[in-house]
Phi, psi and omega in degrees: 000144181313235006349128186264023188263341169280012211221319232259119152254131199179119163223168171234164153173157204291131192277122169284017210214134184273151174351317183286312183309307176275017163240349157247021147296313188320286168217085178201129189294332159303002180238305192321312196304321183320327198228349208312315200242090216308111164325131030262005163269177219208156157288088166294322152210165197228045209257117185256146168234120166292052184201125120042106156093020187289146166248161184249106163261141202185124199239149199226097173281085159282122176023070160073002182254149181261140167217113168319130174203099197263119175205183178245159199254083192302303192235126179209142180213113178337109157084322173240357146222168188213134149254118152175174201223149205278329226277337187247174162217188197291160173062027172041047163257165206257151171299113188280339179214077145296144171249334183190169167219144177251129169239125192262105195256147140266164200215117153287125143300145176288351152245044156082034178230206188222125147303098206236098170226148178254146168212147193237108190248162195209136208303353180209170145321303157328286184320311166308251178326010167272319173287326166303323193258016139306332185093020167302343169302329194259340178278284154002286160265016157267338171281295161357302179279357181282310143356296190267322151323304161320298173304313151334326146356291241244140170238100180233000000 
């Protein structure tokens, strides 16, 4: 068995937008296109069903090629995780080329902001390192400040 720590892509940091805000950017589709994808690409479309076995659908205009990023909602506790994963699709059918499952926690701070950590796993070592070396670090936490910009917005 693996080690998951080898397998675990992961960071945290504080959001300027509280906690209720950066959980309905999260999941309500009318906030997510705003940040979902490091500018200058964008959310083309969005479609969320918000429940344990839910799908997240999501079409991604990078510089004019549309790409499909289809998943399920494993796990959800209102306002503090968000689970999910690429490996299903609605109706737990399977991915043929899965990649990751996400898990996304929030936090209050003590000044009214959010404890924001994404931590990203992945079925191997490889994978893993295949994705850091995609730029998820820089991809990753430039959407998290497209996030918290965004949320900060938002009077939720």
């Amino acid at each position: 068995m693996t080690d998951l720590t080898e397998t675990d892509l992961s960071f945290s940091r504080v959001l300027p937008a509280p906690r209720s805000a950066v959980w309905a950017c999260w999941t309500t589709p009318e906030h997510l296109v705003h940040w979902f994808v490091p500018a200058p690409h964008r959310v083309a479309k969005c479609d969320i069903d918000l429940r344990v076995g839910g799908h997240c659908n999501m079409t991604f205009d990078v510089e004019g090629n549309m790409m499909d990023n289809n998943g399920v909602y494993l796990e959800l506790v209102e306002g503090e995780k968000i689970v999910f994963t690429d490996t299903y699709t609605a109706g737990w059918k399977p991915n043929p080329e899965p990649f990751m499952t996400a898990i996304i926690t929030l936090e209050d701070t003590e000044d009214g902001q959010t404890l924001y950590t994404a931590t990203v796993r992945h079925r191997s070592v490889e994978a893993a390192q295949q994705h850091k070396d995609m730029g998820f670090f820089d991809g990753w936490g430039t959407v998290a400040d497209q996030l918290g910009a965004y949320a900060a917005t938002l009077a939720v």
